[in-house]
Tab-separated table of N, CA and C in Angstrom:
chain	number	residue	atom	x	y	z
A	69	MET	N	75.890	135.765	112.537
A	69	MET	CA	77.238	136.204	112.267
A	69	MET	C	78.191	135.037	112.520
A	70	TYR	N	79.145	134.852	111.640
A	70	TYR	CA	80.094	133.751	111.735
A	70	TYR	C	81.324	134.199	112.500
A	71	TYR	N	81.665	133.478	113.541
A	71	TYR	CA	82.863	133.760	114.323
A	71	TYR	C	83.653	132.457	114.392
A	72	ALA	N	84.769	132.406	113.679
A	72	ALA	CA	85.494	131.152	113.461
A	72	ALA	C	85.938	130.493	114.758
A	73	ALA	N	86.484	131.262	115.692
A	73	ALA	CA	86.987	130.666	116.929
A	73	ALA	C	85.854	130.023	117.731
A	74	ALA	N	84.747	130.708	117.852
A	74	ALA	CA	83.611	130.156	118.595
A	74	ALA	C	83.023	128.962	117.862
A	75	ASN	N	82.992	129.022	116.533
A	75	ASN	CA	82.465	127.908	115.761
A	75	ASN	C	83.313	126.656	115.991
A	76	GLY	N	84.621	126.820	116.077
A	76	GLY	CA	85.498	125.689	116.359
A	76	GLY	C	85.226	125.089	117.725
A	77	LEU	N	84.985	125.941	118.721
A	77	LEU	CA	84.661	125.454	120.061
A	77	LEU	C	83.333	124.706	120.064
A	78	VAL	N	82.377	125.219	119.325
A	78	VAL	CA	81.069	124.563	119.244
A	78	VAL	C	81.215	123.198	118.586
A	79	GLU	N	81.982	123.127	117.517
A	79	GLU	CA	82.186	121.844	116.834
A	79	GLU	C	82.891	120.851	117.754
A	80	ALA	N	83.879	121.318	118.517
A	80	ALA	CA	84.587	120.434	119.444
A	80	ALA	C	83.638	119.915	120.522
A	81	PHE	N	82.790	120.801	121.056
A	81	PHE	CA	81.835	120.366	122.078
A	81	PHE	C	80.806	119.406	121.497
A	82	ASN	N	80.364	119.648	120.270
A	82	ASN	CA	79.405	118.736	119.637
A	82	ASN	C	79.985	117.334	119.519
A	83	LYS	N	81.277	117.242	119.214
A	83	LYS	CA	81.935	115.936	119.124
A	83	LYS	C	81.939	115.255	120.491
A	84	ILE	N	82.247	116.021	121.540
A	84	ILE	CA	82.246	115.473	122.898
A	84	ILE	C	80.843	115.012	123.283
A	85	LEU	N	79.847	115.833	122.977
A	85	LEU	CA	78.464	115.496	123.316
A	85	LEU	C	78.003	114.237	122.584
A	86	CYS	N	78.377	114.103	121.325
A	86	CYS	CA	78.011	112.894	120.566
A	86	CYS	C	78.640	111.657	121.192
A	87	ASN	N	79.901	111.752	121.606
A	87	ASN	CA	80.558	110.613	122.248
A	87	ASN	C	79.892	110.269	123.578
A	88	LEU	N	79.500	111.284	124.350
A	88	LEU	CA	78.793	111.026	125.606
A	88	LEU	C	77.446	110.358	125.353
A	89	LEU	N	76.725	110.836	124.353
A	89	LEU	CA	75.416	110.250	124.046
A	89	LEU	C	75.547	108.802	123.593
A	90	LYS	N	76.622	108.475	122.877
A	90	LYS	CA	76.837	107.082	122.463
A	90	LYS	C	76.965	106.174	123.675
A	91	LYS	N	77.560	106.691	124.757
A	91	LYS	CA	77.742	105.887	125.961
A	91	LYS	C	76.459	105.768	126.775
A	92	VAL	N	75.592	106.771	126.699
A	92	VAL	CA	74.402	106.818	127.545
A	92	VAL	C	73.175	106.210	126.873
A	93	VAL	N	73.071	106.356	125.564
A	93	VAL	CA	71.864	105.962	124.836
A	93	VAL	C	71.784	104.445	124.725
A	94	ALA	N	70.555	103.933	124.752
A	94	ALA	CA	70.314	102.496	124.636
A	94	ALA	C	70.620	102.019	123.217
A	95	LYS	N	70.482	100.725	123.016
A	95	LYS	CA	70.810	100.141	121.714
A	95	LYS	C	69.928	100.674	120.595
A	96	SER	N	68.703	101.050	120.910
A	96	SER	CA	67.797	101.528	119.864
A	96	SER	C	68.222	102.888	119.317
A	97	LYS	N	68.947	103.663	120.107
A	97	LYS	CA	69.451	104.988	119.722
A	97	LYS	C	68.336	105.974	119.393
A	98	ARG	N	67.135	105.669	119.830
A	98	ARG	CA	66.018	106.569	119.550
A	98	ARG	C	65.646	107.422	120.764
A	99	ASP	N	66.277	107.166	121.895
A	99	ASP	CA	65.923	107.916	123.100
A	99	ASP	C	66.992	108.937	123.480
A	100	TRP	N	67.763	109.383	122.506
A	100	TRP	CA	68.849	110.321	122.803
A	100	TRP	C	68.323	111.629	123.378
A	101	HIS	N	67.154	112.068	122.926
A	101	HIS	CA	66.614	113.340	123.399
A	101	HIS	C	66.197	113.276	124.872
A	102	THR	N	65.884	112.080	125.365
A	102	THR	CA	65.548	111.955	126.781
A	102	THR	C	66.796	111.798	127.641
A	103	ARG	N	67.896	111.401	127.047
A	103	ARG	CA	69.135	111.153	127.785
A	103	ARG	C	70.140	112.300	127.704
A	104	ILE	N	69.823	113.341	126.968
A	104	ILE	CA	70.789	114.424	126.783
A	104	ILE	C	71.074	115.145	128.105
A	105	GLY	N	70.083	115.220	128.980
A	105	GLY	CA	70.285	115.840	130.296
A	105	GLY	C	71.313	115.089	131.124
A	106	GLU	N	71.239	113.754	131.087
A	106	GLU	CA	72.209	112.932	131.812
A	106	GLU	C	73.612	113.133	131.262
A	107	ALA	N	73.724	113.188	129.947
A	107	ALA	CA	75.033	113.373	129.324
A	107	ALA	C	75.623	114.732	129.691
A	108	LEU	N	74.798	115.767	129.658
A	108	LEU	CA	75.278	117.102	130.016
A	108	LEU	C	75.653	117.183	131.491
A	109	CYS	N	74.888	116.530	132.345
A	109	CYS	CA	75.207	116.503	133.773
A	109	CYS	C	76.553	115.817	134.001
A	110	ALA	N	76.781	114.710	133.317
A	110	ALA	CA	78.060	114.008	133.434
A	110	ALA	C	79.209	114.886	132.962
A	111	TYR	N	78.999	115.615	131.881
A	111	TYR	CA	80.043	116.494	131.346
A	111	TYR	C	80.360	117.627	132.316
A	112	ARG	N	79.317	118.211	132.895
A	112	ARG	CA	79.510	119.378	133.769
A	112	ARG	C	80.061	119.020	135.135
A	113	THR	N	79.922	117.764	135.559
A	113	THR	CA	80.382	117.371	136.891
A	113	THR	C	81.658	116.546	136.856
A	114	THR	N	82.302	116.460	135.705
A	114	THR	CA	83.567	115.746	135.586
A	114	THR	C	84.714	116.731	135.759
A	115	VAL	N	85.709	116.344	136.544
A	115	VAL	CA	86.872	117.210	136.763
A	115	VAL	C	87.683	117.276	135.481
A	116	ARG	N	87.963	118.485	135.026
A	116	ARG	CA	88.748	118.713	133.811
A	116	ARG	C	90.231	118.767	134.156
A	117	THR	N	91.062	118.146	133.334
A	117	THR	CA	92.498	118.129	133.565
A	117	THR	C	93.119	119.524	133.545
A	118	PRO	N	92.809	120.376	132.575
A	118	PRO	CA	93.474	121.685	132.536
A	118	PRO	C	93.193	122.571	133.749
A	119	THR	N	91.990	122.519	134.297
A	119	THR	CA	91.628	123.418	135.396
A	119	THR	C	91.618	122.728	136.755
A	120	GLN	N	91.639	121.405	136.777
A	120	GLN	CA	91.525	120.612	138.001
A	120	GLN	C	90.248	120.963	138.773
A	121	ALA	N	89.183	121.265	138.047
A	121	ALA	CA	87.896	121.593	138.659
A	121	ALA	C	86.782	121.178	137.711
A	122	THR	N	85.578	121.097	138.253
A	122	THR	CA	84.426	120.800	137.405
A	122	THR	C	83.881	122.102	136.838
A	123	LEU	N	83.187	122.010	135.719
A	123	LEU	CA	82.578	123.203	135.142
A	123	LEU	C	81.521	123.771	136.082
A	124	TYR	N	80.784	122.903	136.742
A	124	TYR	CA	79.752	123.335	137.682
A	124	TYR	C	80.367	124.164	138.809
A	125	ALA	N	81.493	123.704	139.344
A	125	ALA	CA	82.141	124.423	140.447
A	125	ALA	C	82.681	125.769	139.989
A	126	LEU	N	83.155	125.851	138.758
A	126	LEU	CA	83.675	127.124	138.259
A	126	LEU	C	82.560	128.132	138.003
A	127	VAL	N	81.365	127.650	137.715
A	127	VAL	CA	80.246	128.562	137.459
A	127	VAL	C	79.551	128.963	138.760
A	128	TYR	N	79.250	127.989	139.616
A	128	TYR	CA	78.433	128.253	140.799
A	128	TYR	C	79.226	128.383	142.094
A	129	GLY	N	80.494	128.013	142.104
A	129	GLY	CA	81.313	128.184	143.297
A	129	GLY	C	81.272	127.034	144.277
A	130	VAL	N	80.426	126.059	144.068
A	130	VAL	CA	80.344	124.888	144.944
A	130	VAL	C	80.268	123.636	144.078
A	131	GLU	N	80.635	122.526	144.681
A	131	GLU	CA	80.504	121.258	143.966
A	131	GLU	C	79.039	120.839	143.964
A	132	THR	N	78.647	120.157	142.928
A	132	THR	CA	77.261	119.711	142.804
A	132	THR	C	76.990	118.530	143.737
A	133	VAL	N	75.751	118.408	144.142
A	133	VAL	CA	75.317	117.257	144.925
A	133	VAL	C	74.663	116.295	143.948
A	134	LEU	N	75.274	115.148	143.778
A	134	LEU	CA	74.762	114.156	142.838
A	134	LEU	C	73.520	113.475	143.408
A	135	PRO	N	72.616	113.023	142.551
A	135	PRO	CA	71.415	112.329	143.043
A	135	PRO	C	71.748	111.099	143.885
A	136	LEU	N	72.845	110.430	143.567
A	136	LEU	CA	73.241	109.257	144.340
A	136	LEU	C	73.612	109.644	145.770
A	137	GLU	N	74.211	110.831	145.936
A	137	GLU	CA	74.568	111.298	147.274
A	137	GLU	C	73.327	111.608	148.112
A	138	GLN	N	72.223	111.913	147.472
A	138	GLN	CA	70.975	112.159	148.200
A	138	GLN	C	70.403	110.832	148.716
A	139	GLN	N	70.534	109.776	147.905
A	139	GLN	CA	69.992	108.473	148.293
A	139	GLN	C	70.883	107.786	149.327
A	140	ILE	N	72.197	107.807	149.066
A	140	ILE	CA	73.166	107.220	149.988
A	140	ILE	C	73.987	108.383	150.537
A	141	PRO	N	73.650	108.888	151.706
A	141	PRO	CA	74.300	110.104	152.205
A	141	PRO	C	75.819	109.944	152.339
A	142	SER	N	76.535	110.916	151.811
A	142	SER	CA	77.984	110.940	151.930
A	142	SER	C	78.356	111.767	153.151
A	143	LEU	N	79.631	111.831	153.459
A	143	LEU	CA	80.100	112.605	154.603
A	143	LEU	C	79.764	114.084	154.424
A	144	ARG	N	79.920	114.573	153.211
A	144	ARG	CA	79.629	115.980	152.932
A	144	ARG	C	78.159	116.300	153.214
A	145	ILE	N	77.257	115.434	152.775
A	145	ILE	CA	75.821	115.644	152.987
A	145	ILE	C	75.487	115.545	154.473
A	146	ALA	N	76.100	114.589	155.163
A	146	ALA	CA	75.834	114.427	156.594
A	146	ALA	C	76.274	115.660	157.375
A	147	ILE	N	77.398	116.237	157.014
A	147	ILE	CA	77.875	117.449	157.690
A	147	ILE	C	76.932	118.609	157.420
A	148	GLN	N	76.489	118.754	156.170
A	148	GLN	CA	75.595	119.859	155.826
A	148	GLN	C	74.243	119.737	156.522
A	149	GLU	N	73.743	118.524	156.678
A	149	GLU	CA	72.449	118.339	157.332
A	149	GLU	C	72.527	118.629	158.824
A	150	GLY	N	73.710	118.457	159.424
A	150	GLY	CA	73.882	118.708	160.852
A	150	GLY	C	74.049	120.178	161.184
A	151	LEU	N	74.216	121.026	160.192
A	151	LEU	CA	74.437	122.452	160.437
A	151	LEU	C	73.117	123.185	160.644
A	152	ILE	N	73.188	124.206	161.470
A	152	ILE	CA	72.014	125.068	161.593
A	152	ILE	C	72.070	126.100	160.474
A	153	GLU	N	70.996	126.824	160.297
A	153	GLU	CA	70.857	127.723	159.149
A	153	GLU	C	71.920	128.825	159.129
A	154	GLU	N	72.257	129.382	160.300
A	154	GLU	CA	73.254	130.459	160.358
A	154	GLU	C	74.640	129.946	159.972
A	155	GLU	N	74.985	128.750	160.462
A	155	GLU	CA	76.287	128.164	160.115
A	155	GLU	C	76.367	127.880	158.622
A	156	ASN	N	75.285	127.379	158.075
A	156	ASN	CA	75.238	127.080	156.646
A	156	ASN	C	75.421	128.357	155.829
A	157	ALA	N	74.762	129.444	156.247
A	157	ALA	CA	74.905	130.726	155.547
A	157	ALA	C	76.331	131.246	155.653
A	158	GLN	N	76.949	131.087	156.831
A	158	GLN	CA	78.331	131.546	157.023
A	158	GLN	C	79.289	130.762	156.129
A	159	ILE	N	79.111	129.459	156.045
A	159	ILE	CA	79.970	128.631	155.189
A	159	ILE	C	79.794	129.017	153.729
A	160	ARG	N	78.561	129.279	153.335
A	160	ARG	CA	78.302	129.684	151.936
A	160	ARG	C	78.960	131.021	151.623
A	161	LEU	N	78.926	131.974	152.554
A	161	LEU	CA	79.597	133.264	152.345
A	161	LEU	C	81.105	133.086	152.201
A	162	GLU	N	81.688	132.202	153.010
A	162	GLU	CA	83.124	131.929	152.902
A	162	GLU	C	83.453	131.304	151.549
A	163	GLU	N	82.583	130.410	151.084
A	163	GLU	CA	82.792	129.802	149.765
A	163	GLU	C	82.726	130.851	148.665
A	164	LEU	N	81.791	131.779	148.776
A	164	LEU	CA	81.662	132.833	147.767
A	164	LEU	C	82.857	133.779	147.783
A	165	GLU	N	83.421	134.039	148.975
A	165	GLU	CA	84.608	134.886	149.056
A	165	GLU	C	85.812	134.208	148.406
A	166	ALA	N	85.893	132.894	148.524
A	166	ALA	CA	87.009	132.148	147.937
A	166	ALA	C	86.775	131.829	146.462
A	167	PHE	N	85.606	132.190	145.960
A	167	PHE	CA	85.208	131.845	144.594
A	167	PHE	C	86.122	132.477	143.550
A	168	ASP	N	86.416	133.773	143.680
A	168	ASP	CA	87.283	134.452	142.712
A	168	ASP	C	88.679	133.845	142.708
A	169	GLU	N	89.175	133.529	143.901
A	169	GLU	CA	90.499	132.918	143.998
A	169	GLU	C	90.512	131.544	143.316
A	170	LYS	N	89.435	130.811	143.479
A	170	LYS	CA	89.323	129.486	142.854
A	170	LYS	C	89.349	129.609	141.331
A	171	ARG	N	88.631	130.592	140.804
A	171	ARG	CA	88.626	130.815	139.356
A	171	ARG	C	89.996	131.241	138.848
A	172	LEU	N	90.677	132.118	139.598
A	172	LEU	CA	92.018	132.552	139.187
A	172	LEU	C	92.993	131.381	139.166
A	173	LYS	N	92.908	130.509	140.175
A	173	LYS	CA	93.768	129.323	140.194
A	173	LYS	C	93.483	128.429	138.993
A	174	ALA	N	92.204	128.266	138.670
A	174	ALA	CA	91.831	127.446	137.511
A	174	ALA	C	92.376	128.066	136.230
A	175	GLN	N	92.318	129.393	136.134
A	175	GLN	CA	92.842	130.079	134.952
A	175	GLN	C	94.359	129.906	134.857
A	176	GLN	N	95.058	129.981	135.995
A	176	GLN	CA	96.508	129.774	136.000
A	176	GLN	C	96.853	128.344	135.606
A	177	ARG	N	96.103	127.384	136.129
A	177	ARG	CA	96.344	125.985	135.759
A	177	ARG	C	96.122	125.768	134.268
A	178	LEU	N	95.097	126.417	133.724
A	178	LEU	CA	94.806	126.301	132.297
A	178	LEU	C	95.960	126.846	131.467
A	179	LYS	N	96.516	127.997	131.861
A	179	LYS	CA	97.654	128.568	131.134
A	179	LYS	C	98.872	127.655	131.215
A	180	CYS	N	99.129	127.086	132.396
A	180	CYS	CA	100.253	126.153	132.546
A	180	CYS	C	100.050	124.914	131.681
A	181	TYR	N	98.825	124.408	131.649
A	181	TYR	CA	98.503	123.233	130.841
A	181	TYR	C	98.721	123.526	129.361
A	182	GLN	N	98.261	124.694	128.907
A	182	GLN	CA	98.443	125.068	127.508
A	182	GLN	C	99.921	125.240	127.174
A	183	ALA	N	100.700	125.793	128.107
A	183	ALA	CA	102.140	125.944	127.885
A	183	ALA	C	102.807	124.573	127.787
A	184	ARG	N	102.388	123.630	128.647
A	184	ARG	CA	102.930	122.268	128.569
A	184	ARG	C	102.610	121.613	127.241
A	185	LEU	N	101.371	121.764	126.775
A	185	LEU	CA	100.992	121.206	125.477
A	185	LEU	C	101.811	121.833	124.358
A	186	SER	N	102.011	123.134	124.438
A	186	SER	CA	102.778	123.841	123.419
A	186	SER	C	104.224	123.349	123.392
A	187	ARG	N	104.839	123.211	124.578
A	187	ARG	CA	106.222	122.708	124.638
A	187	ARG	C	106.308	121.298	124.081
A	188	SER	N	105.338	120.460	124.435
A	188	SER	CA	105.320	119.083	123.949
A	188	SER	C	105.207	119.041	122.429
A	189	PHE	N	104.340	119.880	121.882
A	189	PHE	CA	104.173	119.924	120.430
A	189	PHE	C	105.434	120.455	119.756
A	190	ASN	N	106.015	121.505	120.313
A	190	ASN	CA	107.189	122.127	119.700
A	190	ASN	C	108.416	121.223	119.728
A	191	LYS	N	108.468	120.264	120.649
A	191	LYS	CA	109.583	119.315	120.672
A	191	LYS	C	109.581	118.438	119.424
A	192	ARG	N	108.388	118.154	118.909
A	192	ARG	CA	108.264	117.268	117.754
A	192	ARG	C	108.386	117.991	116.419
A	193	VAL	N	108.402	119.306	116.441
A	193	VAL	CA	108.501	120.076	115.204
A	193	VAL	C	109.974	120.237	114.849
A	194	HIS	N	110.316	119.870	113.615
A	194	HIS	CA	111.692	120.017	113.147
A	194	HIS	C	111.749	121.186	112.180
A	195	LEU	N	112.577	122.153	112.517
A	195	LEU	CA	112.713	123.333	111.680
A	195	LEU	C	113.569	122.982	110.468
A	196	ARG	N	113.092	123.303	109.299
A	196	ARG	CA	113.838	123.027	108.074
A	196	ARG	C	114.057	124.334	107.339
A	197	SER	N	115.280	124.531	106.913
A	197	SER	CA	115.568	125.739	106.137
A	197	SER	C	116.043	125.306	104.752
A	198	PHE	N	115.635	126.045	103.759
A	198	PHE	CA	115.980	125.736	102.379
A	198	PHE	C	116.826	126.860	101.806
A	199	GLN	N	117.741	126.467	100.960
A	199	GLN	CA	118.592	127.431	100.271
A	199	GLN	C	118.138	127.509	98.816
A	200	VAL	N	118.509	128.580	98.166
A	200	VAL	CA	118.186	128.730	96.748
A	200	VAL	C	118.902	127.621	95.992
A	201	GLY	N	118.157	126.901	95.175
A	201	GLY	CA	118.726	125.814	94.389
A	201	GLY	C	118.462	124.437	94.979
A	202	ASP	N	117.956	124.348	96.220
A	202	ASP	CA	117.626	123.059	96.820
A	202	ASP	C	116.424	122.460	96.102
A	203	LEU	N	116.432	121.132	95.980
A	203	LEU	CA	115.299	120.444	95.383
A	203	LEU	C	114.251	120.181	96.459
A	204	VAL	N	113.039	120.569	96.173
A	204	VAL	CA	111.937	120.353	97.103
A	204	VAL	C	110.764	119.757	96.345
A	205	LEU	N	109.925	119.050	97.049
A	205	LEU	CA	108.724	118.490	96.453
A	205	LEU	C	107.598	119.497	96.635
A	206	ALA	N	107.065	119.975	95.549
A	206	ALA	CA	105.984	120.957	95.596
A	206	ALA	C	104.684	120.281	95.201
A	207	VAL	N	103.678	120.409	96.038
A	207	VAL	CA	102.365	119.861	95.740
A	207	VAL	C	101.559	120.967	95.092
A	208	ARG	N	101.130	120.726	93.873
A	208	ARG	CA	100.341	121.726	93.152
A	208	ARG	C	98.974	121.146	92.866
A	209	ARG	N	98.027	121.628	93.599
A	209	ARG	CA	96.657	121.166	93.413
A	209	ARG	C	95.969	122.063	92.400
A	210	PRO	N	95.139	121.482	91.549
A	210	PRO	CA	94.428	122.323	90.579
A	210	PRO	C	93.401	123.201	91.288
A	211	ILE	N	93.165	124.368	90.737
A	211	ILE	CA	92.173	125.273	91.298
A	211	ILE	C	90.790	124.700	91.026
A	212	ILE	N	89.974	124.680	92.053
A	212	ILE	CA	88.619	124.150	91.913
A	212	ILE	C	87.783	125.194	91.188
A	213	THR	N	87.220	124.790	90.086
A	213	THR	CA	86.430	125.741	89.302
A	213	THR	C	84.976	125.294	89.234
A	214	THR	N	84.414	124.981	90.367
A	214	THR	CA	82.992	124.643	90.379
A	214	THR	C	82.193	125.928	90.197
A	215	HIS	N	80.931	125.776	89.948
A	215	HIS	CA	80.059	126.929	89.725
A	215	HIS	C	80.065	127.862	90.940
A	216	ARG	N	80.138	127.286	92.127
A	216	ARG	CA	80.115	128.081	93.347
A	216	ARG	C	81.374	128.929	93.494
A	217	MET	N	82.509	128.409	93.102
A	217	MET	CA	83.779	129.099	93.283
A	217	MET	C	84.157	129.950	92.074
A	218	GLU	N	83.409	129.837	91.012
A	218	GLU	CA	83.782	130.481	89.760
A	218	GLU	C	83.900	131.999	89.901
A	219	ASN	N	82.981	132.629	90.585
A	219	ASN	CA	82.980	134.084	90.696
A	219	ASN	C	84.175	134.624	91.471
A	220	LYS	N	84.738	133.826	92.347
A	220	LYS	CA	85.863	134.296	93.144
A	220	LYS	C	87.129	134.470	92.311
A	221	PHE	N	87.234	133.751	91.214
A	221	PHE	CA	88.465	133.776	90.440
A	221	PHE	C	88.349	134.574	89.145
A	222	LEU	N	87.237	135.227	88.910
A	222	LEU	CA	87.072	136.030	87.700
A	222	LEU	C	87.672	137.408	87.891
A	223	ARG	N	88.294	137.925	86.834
A	223	ARG	CA	88.811	139.293	86.888
A	223	ARG	C	87.689	140.252	86.589
A	224	LYS	N	87.749	141.386	87.202
A	224	LYS	CA	86.703	142.380	86.977
A	224	LYS	C	87.307	143.670	86.512
């Protein structure tokens, strides 16, 4: 089933994914299928401007632990390793309780971002009104009458 809005989102994401793969893939460009996981990981762990959060955090409620942080321990990893199991469970429960609030804030930020974009776009739009008798340039394109489109324009 064709759903135009979702199809547009898919096309937009495909463009983003292609650009990410161009940055990750070697010169031979034949190993893209082995590098797609890296590209998707980079996409999911990058902070988005509209929501001020990563996609991973919005889905799972916590920030991801990068492989580099496992090799070179960060402060966050050091704190987590020093916790006992009960403390770790308590912190995770608190994170889950704050999860809905985090999503709502991200949704509010997204609406504000979209409103800002809309205002910015509307500033550049000039409203023009025409009166009867004004000269205007009309673009008249010929109707495409290929074999595929022919049936749409026939009277029945």
